[in-house]
CSV table of C-alpha atoms in Angstrom, one decimal:
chain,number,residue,atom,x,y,z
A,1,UNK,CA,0.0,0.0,0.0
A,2,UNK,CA,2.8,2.3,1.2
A,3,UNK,CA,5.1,1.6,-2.3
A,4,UNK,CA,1.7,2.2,-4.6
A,5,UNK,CA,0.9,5.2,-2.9
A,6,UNK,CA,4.8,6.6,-3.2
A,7,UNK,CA,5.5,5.4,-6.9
A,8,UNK,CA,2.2,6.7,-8.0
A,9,UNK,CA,1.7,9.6,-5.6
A,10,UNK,CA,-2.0,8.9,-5.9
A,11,UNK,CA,-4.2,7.9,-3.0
A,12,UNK,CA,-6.9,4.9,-2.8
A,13,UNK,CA,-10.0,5.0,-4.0
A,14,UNK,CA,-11.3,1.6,-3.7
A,15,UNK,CA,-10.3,-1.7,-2.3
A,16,UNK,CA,-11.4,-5.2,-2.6
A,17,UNK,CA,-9.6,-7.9,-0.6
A,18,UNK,CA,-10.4,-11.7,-0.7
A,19,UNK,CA,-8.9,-14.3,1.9
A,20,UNK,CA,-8.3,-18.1,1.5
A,21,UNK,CA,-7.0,-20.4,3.1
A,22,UNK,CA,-4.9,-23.0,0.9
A,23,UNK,CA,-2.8,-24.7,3.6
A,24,UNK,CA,-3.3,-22.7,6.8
A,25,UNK,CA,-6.1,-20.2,7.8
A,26,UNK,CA,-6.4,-17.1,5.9
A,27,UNK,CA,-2.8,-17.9,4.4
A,28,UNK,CA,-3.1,-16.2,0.8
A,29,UNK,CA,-5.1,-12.6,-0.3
A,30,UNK,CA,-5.4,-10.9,-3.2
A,31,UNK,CA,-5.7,-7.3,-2.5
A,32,UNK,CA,-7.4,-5.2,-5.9
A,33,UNK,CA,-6.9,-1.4,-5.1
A,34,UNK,CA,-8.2,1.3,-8.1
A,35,UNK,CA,-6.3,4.8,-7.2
A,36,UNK,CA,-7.2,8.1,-7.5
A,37,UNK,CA,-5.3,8.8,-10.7
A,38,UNK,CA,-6.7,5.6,-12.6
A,39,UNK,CA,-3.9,3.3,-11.4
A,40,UNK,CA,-5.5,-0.2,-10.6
A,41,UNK,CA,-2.9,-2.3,-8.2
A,42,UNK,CA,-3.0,-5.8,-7.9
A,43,UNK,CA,-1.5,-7.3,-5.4
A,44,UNK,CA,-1.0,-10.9,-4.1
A,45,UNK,CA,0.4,-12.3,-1.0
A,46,UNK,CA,0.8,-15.6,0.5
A,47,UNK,CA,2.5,-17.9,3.2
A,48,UNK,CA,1.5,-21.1,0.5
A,49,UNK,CA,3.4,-20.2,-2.4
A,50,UNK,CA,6.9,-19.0,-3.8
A,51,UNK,CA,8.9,-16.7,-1.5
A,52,UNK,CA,9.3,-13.8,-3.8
A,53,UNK,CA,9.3,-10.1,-3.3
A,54,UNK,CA,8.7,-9.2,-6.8
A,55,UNK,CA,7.0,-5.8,-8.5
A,56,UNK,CA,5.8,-5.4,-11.8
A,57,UNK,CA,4.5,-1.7,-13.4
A,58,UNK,CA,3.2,-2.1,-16.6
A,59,UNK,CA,2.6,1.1,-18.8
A,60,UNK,CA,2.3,1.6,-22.3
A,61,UNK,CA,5.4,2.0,-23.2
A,62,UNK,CA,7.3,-0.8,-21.1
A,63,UNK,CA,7.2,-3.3,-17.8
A,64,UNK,CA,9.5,-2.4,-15.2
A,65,UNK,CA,10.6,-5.4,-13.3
A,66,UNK,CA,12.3,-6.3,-9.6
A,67,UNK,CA,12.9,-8.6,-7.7
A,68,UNK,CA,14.0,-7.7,-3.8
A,69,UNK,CA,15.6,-10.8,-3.7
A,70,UNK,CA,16.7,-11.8,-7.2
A,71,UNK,CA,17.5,-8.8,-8.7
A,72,UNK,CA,20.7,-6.2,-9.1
A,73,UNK,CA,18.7,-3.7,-10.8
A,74,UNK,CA,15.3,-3.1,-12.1
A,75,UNK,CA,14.6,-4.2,-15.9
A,76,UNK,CA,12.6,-2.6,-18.1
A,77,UNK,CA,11.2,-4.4,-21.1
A,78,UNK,CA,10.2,-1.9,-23.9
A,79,UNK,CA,6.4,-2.7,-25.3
A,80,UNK,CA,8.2,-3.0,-28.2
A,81,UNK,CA,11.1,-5.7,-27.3
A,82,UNK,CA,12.4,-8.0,-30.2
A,83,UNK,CA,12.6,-11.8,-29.7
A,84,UNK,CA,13.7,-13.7,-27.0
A,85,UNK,CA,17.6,-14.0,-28.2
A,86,UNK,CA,17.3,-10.0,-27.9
A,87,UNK,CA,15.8,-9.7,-24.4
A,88,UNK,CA,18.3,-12.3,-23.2
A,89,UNK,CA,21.1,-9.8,-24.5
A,90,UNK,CA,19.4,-7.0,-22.7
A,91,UNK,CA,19.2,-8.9,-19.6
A,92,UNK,CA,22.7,-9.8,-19.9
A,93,UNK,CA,24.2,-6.9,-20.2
A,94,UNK,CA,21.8,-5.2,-18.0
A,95,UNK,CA,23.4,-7.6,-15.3
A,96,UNK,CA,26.9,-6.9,-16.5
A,97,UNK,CA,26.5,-3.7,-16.0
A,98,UNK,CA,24.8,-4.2,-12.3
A,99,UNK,CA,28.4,-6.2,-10.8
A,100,UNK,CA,29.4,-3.8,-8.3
A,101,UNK,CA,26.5,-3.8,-6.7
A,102,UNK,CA,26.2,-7.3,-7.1
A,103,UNK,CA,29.7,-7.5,-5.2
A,104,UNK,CA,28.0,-5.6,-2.4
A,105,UNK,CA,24.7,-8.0,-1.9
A,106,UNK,CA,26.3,-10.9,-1.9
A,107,UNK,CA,28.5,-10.0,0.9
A,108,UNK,CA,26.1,-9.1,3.1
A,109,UNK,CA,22.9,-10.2,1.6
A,110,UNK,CA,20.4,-8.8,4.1
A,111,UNK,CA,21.7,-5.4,3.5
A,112,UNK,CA,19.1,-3.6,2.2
A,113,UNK,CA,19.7,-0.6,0.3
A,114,UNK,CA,16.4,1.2,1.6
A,115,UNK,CA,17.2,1.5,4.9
A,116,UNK,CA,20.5,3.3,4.9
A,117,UNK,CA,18.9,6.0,2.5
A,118,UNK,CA,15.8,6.3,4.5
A,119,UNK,CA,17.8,6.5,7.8
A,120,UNK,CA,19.7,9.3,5.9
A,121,UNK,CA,16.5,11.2,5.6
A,122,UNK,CA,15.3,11.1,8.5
A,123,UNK,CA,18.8,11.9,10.2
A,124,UNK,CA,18.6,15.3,7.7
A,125,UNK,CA,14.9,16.0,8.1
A,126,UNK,CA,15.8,16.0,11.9
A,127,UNK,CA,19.2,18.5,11.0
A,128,UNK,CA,17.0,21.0,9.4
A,129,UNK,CA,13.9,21.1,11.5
A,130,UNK,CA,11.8,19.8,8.2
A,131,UNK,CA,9.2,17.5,7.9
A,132,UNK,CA,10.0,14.2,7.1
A,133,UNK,CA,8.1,11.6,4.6
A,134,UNK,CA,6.5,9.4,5.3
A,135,UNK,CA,5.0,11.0,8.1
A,136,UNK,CA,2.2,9.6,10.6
A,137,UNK,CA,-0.5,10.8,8.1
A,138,UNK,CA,0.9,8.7,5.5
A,139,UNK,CA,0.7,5.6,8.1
A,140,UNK,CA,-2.9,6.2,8.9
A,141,UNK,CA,-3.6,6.5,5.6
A,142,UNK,CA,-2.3,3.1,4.6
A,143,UNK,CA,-3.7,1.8,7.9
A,144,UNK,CA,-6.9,3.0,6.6
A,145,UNK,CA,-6.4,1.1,3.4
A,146,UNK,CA,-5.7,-2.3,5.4
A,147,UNK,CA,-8.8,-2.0,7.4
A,148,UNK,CA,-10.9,-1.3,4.2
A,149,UNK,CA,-9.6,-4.2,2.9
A,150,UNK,CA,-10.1,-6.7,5.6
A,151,UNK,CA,-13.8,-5.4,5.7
A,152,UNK,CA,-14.0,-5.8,2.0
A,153,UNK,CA,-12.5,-9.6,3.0
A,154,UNK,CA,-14.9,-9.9,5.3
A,155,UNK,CA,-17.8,-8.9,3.6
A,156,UNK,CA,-16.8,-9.3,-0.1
A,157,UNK,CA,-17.4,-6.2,-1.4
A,158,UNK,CA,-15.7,-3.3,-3.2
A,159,UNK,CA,-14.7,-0.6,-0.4
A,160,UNK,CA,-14.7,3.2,-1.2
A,161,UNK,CA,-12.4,4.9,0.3
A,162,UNK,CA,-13.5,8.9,1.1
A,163,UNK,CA,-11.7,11.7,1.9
A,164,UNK,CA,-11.1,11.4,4.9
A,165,UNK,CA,-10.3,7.8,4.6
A,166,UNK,CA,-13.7,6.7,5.7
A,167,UNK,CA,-14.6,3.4,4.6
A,168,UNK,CA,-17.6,2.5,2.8
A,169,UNK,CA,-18.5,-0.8,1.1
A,170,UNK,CA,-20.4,-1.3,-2.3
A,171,UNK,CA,-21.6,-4.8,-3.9
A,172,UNK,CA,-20.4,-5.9,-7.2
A,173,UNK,CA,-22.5,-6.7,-10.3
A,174,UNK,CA,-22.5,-10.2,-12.0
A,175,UNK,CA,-19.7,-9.0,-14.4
A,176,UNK,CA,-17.7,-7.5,-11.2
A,177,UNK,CA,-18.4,-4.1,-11.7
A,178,UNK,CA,-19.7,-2.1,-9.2
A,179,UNK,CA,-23.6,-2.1,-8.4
């Protein structure tokens, strides 16, 4: 919720959330969010399957790609990419390219690059007497997205997010759409 919001700088509109349980209770959930801007985010999570961090943007022009775990960069496949002998190229030398940091990762692999940048920004927002982002508005608002989604879990329908982050449900037609 937090990474859709930032990469899109959009807010939620809507949410609908479903819950299954595949080998424990309420291990998987697909979470549908439509954002303010026209974004739809689809998301899926689950103790039952692959471990995998993964995002995927798709636009018109091209799919950005990465992996948390996997990856040493982010790829991004034009709309327009040639044939698999060409991608593999790109890949390739995409990685090539990608080595020092590679270096880096593999000796200490839990070292994520987030958190000294973020630490950084919140040491200089603290410096200067400036705000810092996220603040606690932008954790209530995902907070409010959560709850909206566990109530659209709950009850199975689409949940409209307001304003001010009020949550109200709505049912969905035979085709999906909204009633």
């Amino acid at each position: 919720v937090d990474l859709a919001r930032f990469l899109t700088g959009a807010e939620v509109a809507t949410v609908f959330a479903e819950v299954r349980s595949t080998r424990t209770e309420q291990d998987t959930a697909l979470l549908q969010m439509a954002l303010t801007n026209g974004v739809m985010v689809h998301s899926m999570f689950s103790l039952s399957a692959v471990d995998e961090d993964r995002l995927e943007v798709y636009g018109t022009d091209a799919k950005l790609t990465v992996d948390r775990y996997r990856s040493l960069r982010v790829e991004a496949l034009p709309a327009t990419a040639g044939g698999t002998v060409g991608l593999a190229v790109a890949r390739f030398l995409g990685e090539r390219a990608a080595l020092p940091y590679a270096l880096r990762k593999s000796r200490a692999p839990l070292n994520d690059p987030s958190f000294p940048a973020a630490l950084e920004a919140f040491v200089r927002s603290v410096r200067s007497g400036s705000a810092a982002s996220p603040d606690v508005t932008d954790g209530l608002r995902s907070v409010a997205v959560i709850e909206a989604a566990e109530l659209s879990a709950r009850t199975g329908r689409v949940v409209s997010l307001g304003a001010d982050a009020e949550a109200t449900s709505m049912s969905l037609g035979p085709a999906g759409d909204l009633a």
